[in-house]
Amino acid sequence: MKIGILSDIHSNSEAINSVLKNIKRVDEFICLGDIVGYGADPNYCIEKVKDLNCKCVGGNHDFAVVGKVNINYFNYAARAAILWTSRQLKKDNINFLLSLNKKIELKNKVFAVHGSPQDPILEYILDKNTASLIFSKFNFKICFVGHSHLAGCFSLDENNNQIDYINYRNGGRIEISKNKRYIINCGSVGQPRDGNPKASYGIYDLKYGIVNIYRVSYPIHLTQDKIINAGLPKSLADRLSYGR
Ligand code: ZN
């Protein structure tokens, strides 16, 4: 059983299509939220997620465009894109975003959230202190997260209580070990921020206990043209070139 892990697509249809083309075979998909925001193809990306029959959680942008998260949490460019997106969305797609859960359980002790288990919508897990607190408060084997747009993995070794962080900005392979617990971010499909502009996604192979993270190039200039033609802030187009 293989699960494709998609997160932070952010209305980037070129990136999601390149990722889906790159994925050979998976049995199902999960989506860790922020399907919309920043980019110019919100309806297309929501419909893609629906077509894939993804198990899906909502992210801060998904909930902000339907009025469930206050837009004052966002910077100017993000806010402009949220307001623009909420004007574009079809009724069905609004209802889809409204229906999203904050947390899903994939199997015994394997969870998926957008931000973190203690604040699924807004919290970023960016350092070992935050990771340590979350490992101690929540009893999971693996928690898949998105939100930071940084591909990487925190692991807790239960033999010596040591926490490690490995950055996967160029992709890589995580072998799930018996005495460790994990917080895994497979990176962002549509707006990577780890310095690598390529789209990022993961595949979790349950049978072998392996998570692979992959990076895929996509026609960034097409996405940038659409953002500019839509009248969205130019900074949202520019950052895609740098993966920031
Ligand atoms: Zn995001």
PDB file of C-alpha atoms and ligand atoms in Angstrom:
ATOM      1  CA  MET A   1       0.000   0.000   0.000  1.00  0.00           C
ATOM      2  CA  LYS A   2       1.449   3.317  -1.129  1.00  0.00           C
ATOM      3  CA  ILE A   3       0.064   6.728  -0.253  1.00  0.00           C
ATOM      4  CA  GLY A   4       0.905   9.854  -2.233  1.00  0.00           C
ATOM      5  CA  ILE A   5       1.334  12.862   0.042  1.00  0.00           C
ATOM      6  CA  LEU A   6       0.481  16.270  -1.358  1.00  0.00           C
ATOM      7  CA  SER A   7       0.571  19.520   0.576  1.00  0.00           C
ATOM      8  CA  ASP A   8       0.427  23.266   0.018  1.00  0.00           C
ATOM      9  CA  ILE A   9      -0.597  23.111  -3.635  1.00  0.00           C
ATOM     10  CA  HIS A  10      -1.575  26.793  -3.412  1.00  0.00           C
ATOM     11  CA  SER A  11      -3.598  27.081  -6.622  1.00  0.00           C
ATOM     12  CA  ASN A  12      -0.608  26.066  -8.743  1.00  0.00           C
ATOM     13  CA  SER A  13      -2.022  23.867 -11.496  1.00  0.00           C
ATOM     14  CA  GLU A  14       1.296  23.469 -13.365  1.00  0.00           C
ATOM     15  CA  ALA A  15       2.995  22.135 -10.231  1.00  0.00           C
ATOM     16  CA  ILE A  16       0.233  19.696  -9.266  1.00  0.00           C
ATOM     17  CA  ASN A  17       0.008  18.371 -12.830  1.00  0.00           C
ATOM     18  CA  SER A  18       3.775  17.826 -13.028  1.00  0.00           C
ATOM     19  CA  VAL A  19       3.722  16.034  -9.681  1.00  0.00           C
ATOM     20  CA  LEU A  20       0.838  13.772 -10.705  1.00  0.00           C
ATOM     21  CA  LYS A  21       2.592  12.940 -13.964  1.00  0.00           C
ATOM     22  CA  ASN A  22       5.705  12.027 -11.991  1.00  0.00           C
ATOM     23  CA  ILE A  23       3.914   9.659  -9.616  1.00  0.00           C
ATOM     24  CA  LYS A  24       4.021   6.157 -11.041  1.00  0.00           C
ATOM     25  CA  ARG A  25       1.566   4.299  -8.893  1.00  0.00           C
ATOM     26  CA  VAL A  26      -0.012   4.903  -5.533  1.00  0.00           C
ATOM     27  CA  ASP A  27      -3.102   3.354  -3.974  1.00  0.00           C
ATOM     28  CA  GLU A  28      -4.428   6.563  -2.525  1.00  0.00           C
ATOM     29  CA  PHE A  29      -3.639  10.207  -1.923  1.00  0.00           C
ATOM     30  CA  ILE A  30      -3.744  12.428   1.089  1.00  0.00           C
ATOM     31  CA  CYS A  31      -3.684  16.196   0.929  1.00  0.00           C
ATOM     32  CA  LEU A  32      -2.424  18.203   3.881  1.00  0.00           C
ATOM     33  CA  GLY A  33      -4.181  21.447   3.085  1.00  0.00           C
ATOM     34  CA  ASP A  34      -3.595  24.849   1.542  1.00  0.00           C
ATOM     35  CA  ILE A  35      -5.003  23.740  -1.771  1.00  0.00           C
ATOM     36  CA  VAL A  36      -5.636  27.426  -2.512  1.00  0.00           C
ATOM     37  CA  GLY A  37      -4.056  30.820  -1.840  1.00  0.00           C
ATOM     38  CA  TYR A  38      -1.171  32.621  -3.607  1.00  0.00           C
ATOM     39  CA  GLY A  39      -1.730  31.117  -7.074  1.00  0.00           C
ATOM     40  CA  ALA A  40      -4.161  31.753  -9.929  1.00  0.00           C
ATOM     41  CA  ASP A  41      -5.936  28.384 -10.342  1.00  0.00           C
ATOM     42  CA  PRO A  42      -7.963  27.776  -7.176  1.00  0.00           C
ATOM     43  CA  ASN A  43     -11.002  26.029  -8.727  1.00  0.00           C
ATOM     44  CA  TYR A  44      -8.806  23.804 -10.877  1.00  0.00           C
ATOM     45  CA  CYS A  45      -6.712  22.672  -7.911  1.00  0.00           C
ATOM     46  CA  ILE A  46      -9.709  21.970  -5.672  1.00  0.00           C
ATOM     47  CA  GLU A  47     -11.299  19.931  -8.459  1.00  0.00           C
ATOM     48  CA  LYS A  48      -8.038  18.014  -8.919  1.00  0.00           C
ATOM     49  CA  VAL A  49      -7.981  17.116  -5.226  1.00  0.00           C
ATOM     50  CA  LYS A  50     -11.625  16.033  -5.424  1.00  0.00           C
ATOM     51  CA  ASP A  51     -10.933  13.891  -8.534  1.00  0.00           C
ATOM     52  CA  LEU A  52      -8.103  12.120  -6.736  1.00  0.00           C
ATOM     53  CA  ASN A  53     -10.498  11.247  -3.938  1.00  0.00           C
ATOM     54  CA  CYS A  54      -7.923  12.537  -1.480  1.00  0.00           C
ATOM     55  CA  LYS A  55      -8.330  12.228   2.218  1.00  0.00           C
ATOM     56  CA  CYS A  56      -7.830  15.886   2.927  1.00  0.00           C
ATOM     57  CA  VAL A  57      -7.369  18.295   5.820  1.00  0.00           C
ATOM     58  CA  GLY A  58      -7.843  22.035   5.568  1.00  0.00           C
ATOM     59  CA  GLY A  59      -5.056  24.585   5.852  1.00  0.00           C
ATOM     60  CA  ASN A  60      -5.041  28.196   7.022  1.00  0.00           C
ATOM     61  CA  HIS A  61      -5.536  29.513   3.475  1.00  0.00           C
ATOM     62  CA  ASP A  62      -8.378  27.072   2.712  1.00  0.00           C
ATOM     63  CA  PHE A  63     -10.221  28.177   5.832  1.00  0.00           C
ATOM     64  CA  ALA A  64      -9.418  31.879   5.369  1.00  0.00           C
ATOM     65  CA  VAL A  65     -10.974  32.029   1.893  1.00  0.00           C
ATOM     66  CA  VAL A  66     -14.246  30.695   3.317  1.00  0.00           C
ATOM     67  CA  GLY A  67     -14.188  32.989   6.350  1.00  0.00           C
ATOM     68  CA  LYS A  68     -13.194  30.423   8.986  1.00  0.00           C
ATOM     69  CA  VAL A  69      -9.775  31.973   9.737  1.00  0.00           C
ATOM     70  CA  ASN A  70      -9.260  35.715  10.270  1.00  0.00           C
ATOM     71  CA  ILE A  71      -7.344  37.257   7.341  1.00  0.00           C
ATOM     72  CA  ASN A  72      -5.424  39.515   9.733  1.00  0.00           C
ATOM     73  CA  TYR A  73      -3.160  36.520  10.397  1.00  0.00           C
ATOM     74  CA  PHE A  74      -1.729  36.942   6.895  1.00  0.00           C
ATOM     75  CA  ASN A  75       0.739  39.358   5.324  1.00  0.00           C
ATOM     76  CA  TYR A  76      -0.301  41.804   2.611  1.00  0.00           C
ATOM     77  CA  ALA A  77       0.355  39.578  -0.416  1.00  0.00           C
ATOM     78  CA  ALA A  78      -1.236  36.499   1.145  1.00  0.00           C
ATOM     79  CA  ARG A  79      -4.273  38.552   2.164  1.00  0.00           C
ATOM     80  CA  ALA A  80      -4.667  40.002  -1.340  1.00  0.00           C
ATOM     81  CA  ALA A  81      -4.602  36.461  -2.756  1.00  0.00           C
ATOM     82  CA  ILE A  82      -7.136  35.223  -0.198  1.00  0.00           C
ATOM     83  CA  LEU A  83      -9.574  38.010  -1.069  1.00  0.00           C
ATOM     84  CA  TRP A  84      -9.036  37.408  -4.801  1.00  0.00           C
ATOM     85  CA  THR A  85      -9.511  33.639  -4.353  1.00  0.00           C
ATOM     86  CA  SER A  86     -12.739  34.003  -2.409  1.00  0.00           C
ATOM     87  CA  ARG A  87     -14.183  35.957  -5.357  1.00  0.00           C
ATOM     88  CA  GLN A  88     -13.200  33.228  -7.849  1.00  0.00           C
ATOM     89  CA  LEU A  89     -14.463  30.126  -6.074  1.00  0.00           C
ATOM     90  CA  LYS A  90     -17.442  28.162  -7.373  1.00  0.00           C
ATOM     91  CA  LYS A  91     -20.146  27.336  -4.854  1.00  0.00           C
ATOM     92  CA  ASP A  92     -19.343  23.606  -4.861  1.00  0.00           C
ATOM     93  CA  ASN A  93     -15.704  24.326  -4.173  1.00  0.00           C
ATOM     94  CA  ILE A  94     -16.536  26.673  -1.284  1.00  0.00           C
ATOM     95  CA  ASN A  95     -18.624  23.877   0.215  1.00  0.00           C
ATOM     96  CA  PHE A  96     -15.748  21.459  -0.258  1.00  0.00           C
ATOM     97  CA  LEU A  97     -13.374  23.749   1.670  1.00  0.00           C
ATOM     98  CA  LEU A  98     -15.984  24.254   4.390  1.00  0.00           C
ATOM     99  CA  SER A  99     -16.271  20.475   4.781  1.00  0.00           C
ATOM    100  CA  LEU A 100     -12.573  19.813   5.406  1.00  0.00           C
ATOM    101  CA  ASN A 101     -11.460  18.300   8.708  1.00  0.00           C
ATOM    102  CA  LYS A 102      -8.511  19.508  10.753  1.00  0.00           C
ATOM    103  CA  LYS A 103      -6.965  16.119  11.387  1.00  0.00           C
ATOM    104  CA  ILE A 104      -7.063  12.662   9.805  1.00  0.00           C
ATOM    105  CA  GLU A 105      -5.834   9.304  11.050  1.00  0.00           C
ATOM    106  CA  LEU A 106      -4.384   7.115   8.283  1.00  0.00           C
ATOM    107  CA  LYS A 107      -3.880   4.050  10.403  1.00  0.00           C
ATOM    108  CA  ASN A 108      -3.027   3.182  13.955  1.00  0.00           C
ATOM    109  CA  LYS A 109      -0.988   6.159  15.268  1.00  0.00           C
ATOM    110  CA  VAL A 110      -0.244   7.683  11.863  1.00  0.00           C
ATOM    111  CA  PHE A 111      -1.843  11.108  11.536  1.00  0.00           C
ATOM    112  CA  ALA A 112      -1.974  13.990   9.101  1.00  0.00           C
ATOM    113  CA  VAL A 113      -2.569  17.667   9.881  1.00  0.00           C
ATOM    114  CA  HIS A 114      -1.744  20.922   8.135  1.00  0.00           C
ATOM    115  CA  GLY A 115       0.186  22.724  10.886  1.00  0.00           C
ATOM    116  CA  SER A 116       0.707  20.693  14.046  1.00  0.00           C
ATOM    117  CA  PRO A 117      -1.328  18.356  16.257  1.00  0.00           C
ATOM    118  CA  GLN A 118      -1.782  21.029  18.909  1.00  0.00           C
ATOM    119  CA  ASP A 119      -2.861  23.743  16.505  1.00  0.00           C
ATOM    120  CA  PRO A 120      -3.719  22.032  13.207  1.00  0.00           C
ATOM    121  CA  ILE A 121      -4.343  25.267  11.345  1.00  0.00           C
ATOM    122  CA  LEU A 122      -1.787  27.835  12.414  1.00  0.00           C
ATOM    123  CA  GLU A 123       1.216  26.359  14.243  1.00  0.00           C
ATOM    124  CA  TYR A 124       4.536  25.920  12.433  1.00  0.00           C
ATOM    125  CA  ILE A 125       6.944  23.181  13.535  1.00  0.00           C
ATOM    126  CA  LEU A 126      10.271  24.798  12.698  1.00  0.00           C
ATOM    127  CA  ASP A 127      12.649  23.817  15.504  1.00  0.00           C
ATOM    128  CA  LYS A 128      13.552  20.965  17.806  1.00  0.00           C
ATOM    129  CA  ASN A 129      12.010  22.618  20.878  1.00  0.00           C
ATOM    130  CA  THR A 130       8.595  22.788  19.261  1.00  0.00           C
ATOM    131  CA  ALA A 131       9.003  19.259  17.899  1.00  0.00           C
ATOM    132  CA  SER A 132      10.020  17.990  21.349  1.00  0.00           C
ATOM    133  CA  LEU A 133       6.938  19.492  22.979  1.00  0.00           C
ATOM    134  CA  ILE A 134       4.702  17.924  20.353  1.00  0.00           C
ATOM    135  CA  PHE A 135       6.343  14.500  20.675  1.00  0.00           C
ATOM    136  CA  SER A 136       5.738  14.653  24.431  1.00  0.00           C
ATOM    137  CA  LYS A 137       2.126  15.866  24.258  1.00  0.00           C
ATOM    138  CA  PHE A 138       0.829  13.620  21.465  1.00  0.00           C
ATOM    139  CA  ASN A 139       1.127   9.890  21.075  1.00  0.00           C
ATOM    140  CA  PHE A 140       1.739   9.282  17.367  1.00  0.00           C
ATOM    141  CA  LYS A 141       4.183   7.119  15.447  1.00  0.00           C
ATOM    142  CA  ILE A 142       4.224   9.417  12.428  1.00  0.00           C
ATOM    143  CA  CYS A 143       2.598  12.798  12.044  1.00  0.00           C
ATOM    144  CA  PHE A 144       2.635  14.169   8.504  1.00  0.00           C
ATOM    145  CA  VAL A 145       2.490  17.960   8.414  1.00  0.00           C
ATOM    146  CA  GLY A 146       2.631  20.754   5.842  1.00  0.00           C
ATOM    147  CA  HIS A 147       2.353  24.527   6.383  1.00  0.00           C
ATOM    148  CA  SER A 148       6.067  25.499   6.557  1.00  0.00           C
ATOM    149  CA  HIS A 149       6.691  24.507   2.901  1.00  0.00           C
ATOM    150  CA  LEU A 150      10.043  23.032   4.027  1.00  0.00           C
ATOM    151  CA  ALA A 151      10.695  19.376   3.216  1.00  0.00           C
ATOM    152  CA  GLY A 152      12.237  17.761   6.272  1.00  0.00           C
ATOM    153  CA  CYS A 153      11.824  15.342   9.142  1.00  0.00           C
ATOM    154  CA  PHE A 154      12.075  15.545  12.933  1.00  0.00           C
ATOM    155  CA  SER A 155      12.645  12.193  14.606  1.00  0.00           C
ATOM    156  CA  LEU A 156      12.631  11.246  18.258  1.00  0.00           C
ATOM    157  CA  ASP A 157      14.767   8.283  19.308  1.00  0.00           C
ATOM    158  CA  GLU A 158      12.929   6.707  22.223  1.00  0.00           C
ATOM    159  CA  ASN A 159      16.065   4.913  23.476  1.00  0.00           C
ATOM    160  CA  ASN A 160      17.935   8.109  24.301  1.00  0.00           C
ATOM    161  CA  ASN A 161      15.275  10.811  23.829  1.00  0.00           C
ATOM    162  CA  GLN A 162      17.359  12.512  21.165  1.00  0.00           C
ATOM    163  CA  ILE A 163      15.674  14.642  18.537  1.00  0.00           C
ATOM    164  CA  ASP A 164      17.172  14.970  15.071  1.00  0.00           C
ATOM    165  CA  TYR A 165      16.221  17.065  12.090  1.00  0.00           C
ATOM    166  CA  ILE A 166      17.060  16.206   8.497  1.00  0.00           C
ATOM    167  CA  ASN A 167      16.392  18.596   5.679  1.00  0.00           C
ATOM    168  CA  TYR A 168      15.053  17.041   2.450  1.00  0.00           C
ATOM    169  CA  ARG A 169      15.277  20.042   0.137  1.00  0.00           C
ATOM    170  CA  ASN A 170      16.729  17.804  -2.581  1.00  0.00           C
ATOM    171  CA  GLY A 171      14.446  14.876  -1.800  1.00  0.00           C
ATOM    172  CA  GLY A 172      15.450  11.701   0.022  1.00  0.00           C
ATOM    173  CA  ARG A 173      14.375   8.578   1.809  1.00  0.00           C
ATOM    174  CA  ILE A 174      13.209   8.067   5.404  1.00  0.00           C
ATOM    175  CA  GLU A 175      13.269   4.516   6.738  1.00  0.00           C
ATOM    176  CA  ILE A 176      10.807   4.284   9.594  1.00  0.00           C
ATOM    177  CA  SER A 177      12.542   2.666  12.523  1.00  0.00           C
ATOM    178  CA  LYS A 178      10.945   0.729  15.349  1.00  0.00           C
ATOM    179  CA  ASN A 179      12.282   2.850  18.190  1.00  0.00           C
ATOM    180  CA  LYS A 180      11.706   6.246  16.599  1.00  0.00           C
ATOM    181  CA  ARG A 181       8.758   8.573  16.139  1.00  0.00           C
ATOM    182  CA  TYR A 182       8.486  11.090  13.314  1.00  0.00           C
ATOM    183  CA  ILE A 183       7.124  14.472  12.262  1.00  0.00           C
ATOM    184  CA  ILE A 184       7.472  14.507   8.483  1.00  0.00           C
ATOM    185  CA  ASN A 185       6.947  17.377   6.080  1.00  0.00           C
ATOM    186  CA  CYS A 186       7.033  16.233   2.444  1.00  0.00           C
ATOM    187  CA  GLY A 187       7.340  19.844   1.282  1.00  0.00           C
ATOM    188  CA  SER A 188       5.091  22.038  -0.814  1.00  0.00           C
ATOM    189  CA  VAL A 189       3.763  21.177  -4.262  1.00  0.00           C
ATOM    190  CA  GLY A 190       2.973  24.705  -5.339  1.00  0.00           C
ATOM    191  CA  GLN A 191       5.192  27.151  -3.428  1.00  0.00           C
ATOM    192  CA  PRO A 192       8.391  25.565  -2.040  1.00  0.00           C
ATOM    193  CA  ARG A 193      10.300  27.734   0.438  1.00  0.00           C
ATOM    194  CA  ASP A 194      13.393  25.650   1.100  1.00  0.00           C
ATOM    195  CA  GLY A 195      15.497  27.231  -1.610  1.00  0.00           C
ATOM    196  CA  ASN A 196      14.659  24.587  -4.184  1.00  0.00           C
ATOM    197  CA  PRO A 197      12.004  25.877  -6.606  1.00  0.00           C
ATOM    198  CA  LYS A 198      11.006  22.367  -7.744  1.00  0.00           C
ATOM    199  CA  ALA A 199       7.627  21.003  -6.616  1.00  0.00           C
ATOM    200  CA  SER A 200       7.863  18.664  -3.632  1.00  0.00           C
ATOM    201  CA  TYR A 201       5.782  15.625  -2.637  1.00  0.00           C
ATOM    202  CA  GLY A 202       6.074  12.332  -0.778  1.00  0.00           C
ATOM    203  CA  ILE A 203       5.156   8.679  -1.073  1.00  0.00           C
ATOM    204  CA  TYR A 204       4.600   6.646   2.070  1.00  0.00           C
ATOM    205  CA  ASP A 205       5.074   2.916   1.503  1.00  0.00           C
ATOM    206  CA  LEU A 206       3.278   1.289   4.429  1.00  0.00           C
ATOM    207  CA  LYS A 207       4.438  -2.226   3.643  1.00  0.00           C
ATOM    208  CA  TYR A 208       8.147  -1.397   3.816  1.00  0.00           C
ATOM    209  CA  GLY A 209       7.900   1.510   6.250  1.00  0.00           C
ATOM    210  CA  ILE A 210       9.557   3.996   3.918  1.00  0.00           C
ATOM    211  CA  VAL A 211       8.744   7.590   3.092  1.00  0.00           C
ATOM    212  CA  ASN A 212      10.350   8.952  -0.055  1.00  0.00           C
ATOM    213  CA  ILE A 213      10.397  12.658  -0.810  1.00  0.00           C
ATOM    214  CA  TYR A 214      10.711  13.731  -4.443  1.00  0.00           C
ATOM    215  CA  ARG A 215      11.321  17.024  -6.236  1.00  0.00           C
ATOM    216  CA  VAL A 216       9.939  17.682  -9.712  1.00  0.00           C
ATOM    217  CA  SER A 217      10.467  20.575 -12.076  1.00  0.00           C
ATOM    218  CA  TYR A 218       7.443  22.266 -13.626  1.00  0.00           C
ATOM    219  CA  PRO A 219       6.933  25.172 -16.058  1.00  0.00           C
ATOM    220  CA  ILE A 220       7.257  27.935 -13.455  1.00  0.00           C
ATOM    221  CA  HIS A 221       7.025  30.755 -16.008  1.00  0.00           C
ATOM    222  CA  LEU A 222       3.477  29.689 -16.945  1.00  0.00           C
ATOM    223  CA  THR A 223       2.415  29.848 -13.292  1.00  0.00           C
ATOM    224  CA  GLN A 224       4.086  33.253 -12.939  1.00  0.00           C
ATOM    225  CA  ASP A 225       2.341  34.640 -16.039  1.00  0.00           C
ATOM    226  CA  LYS A 226      -1.029  33.530 -14.684  1.00  0.00           C
ATOM    227  CA  ILE A 227      -0.388  35.157 -11.299  1.00  0.00           C
ATOM    228  CA  ILE A 228       0.549  38.454 -12.952  1.00  0.00           C
ATOM    229  CA  ASN A 229      -2.330  38.348 -15.447  1.00  0.00           C
ATOM    230  CA  ALA A 230      -4.773  37.741 -12.602  1.00  0.00           C
ATOM    231  CA  GLY A 231      -3.603  40.978 -10.957  1.00  0.00           C
ATOM    232  CA  LEU A 232      -2.188  39.176  -7.922  1.00  0.00           C
ATOM    233  CA  PRO A 233       0.900  40.684  -6.206  1.00  0.00           C
ATOM    234  CA  LYS A 234       4.010  40.275  -8.374  1.00  0.00           C
ATOM    235  CA  SER A 235       6.022  39.067  -5.367  1.00  0.00           C
ATOM    236  CA  LEU A 236       3.933  35.869  -5.419  1.00  0.00           C
ATOM    237  CA  ALA A 237       5.155  35.175  -8.944  1.00  0.00           C
ATOM    238  CA  ASP A 238       8.782  36.163  -8.281  1.00  0.00           C
ATOM    239  CA  ARG A 239       9.282  33.956  -5.220  1.00  0.00           C
ATOM    240  CA  LEU A 240       8.498  30.804  -7.223  1.00  0.00           C
ATOM    241  CA  SER A 241      11.770  31.270  -9.155  1.00  0.00           C
ATOM    242  CA  TYR A 242      13.796  31.056  -5.972  1.00  0.00           C
ATOM    243  CA  GLY A 243      11.764  28.614  -3.935  1.00  0.00           C
ATOM    244  CA  ARG A 244      11.379  31.175  -1.140  1.00  0.00           C
TER     245      ARG A 244
HETATM  246 ZN    ZN B   1       0.815  26.910   2.807  1.00  0.00          ZN
END
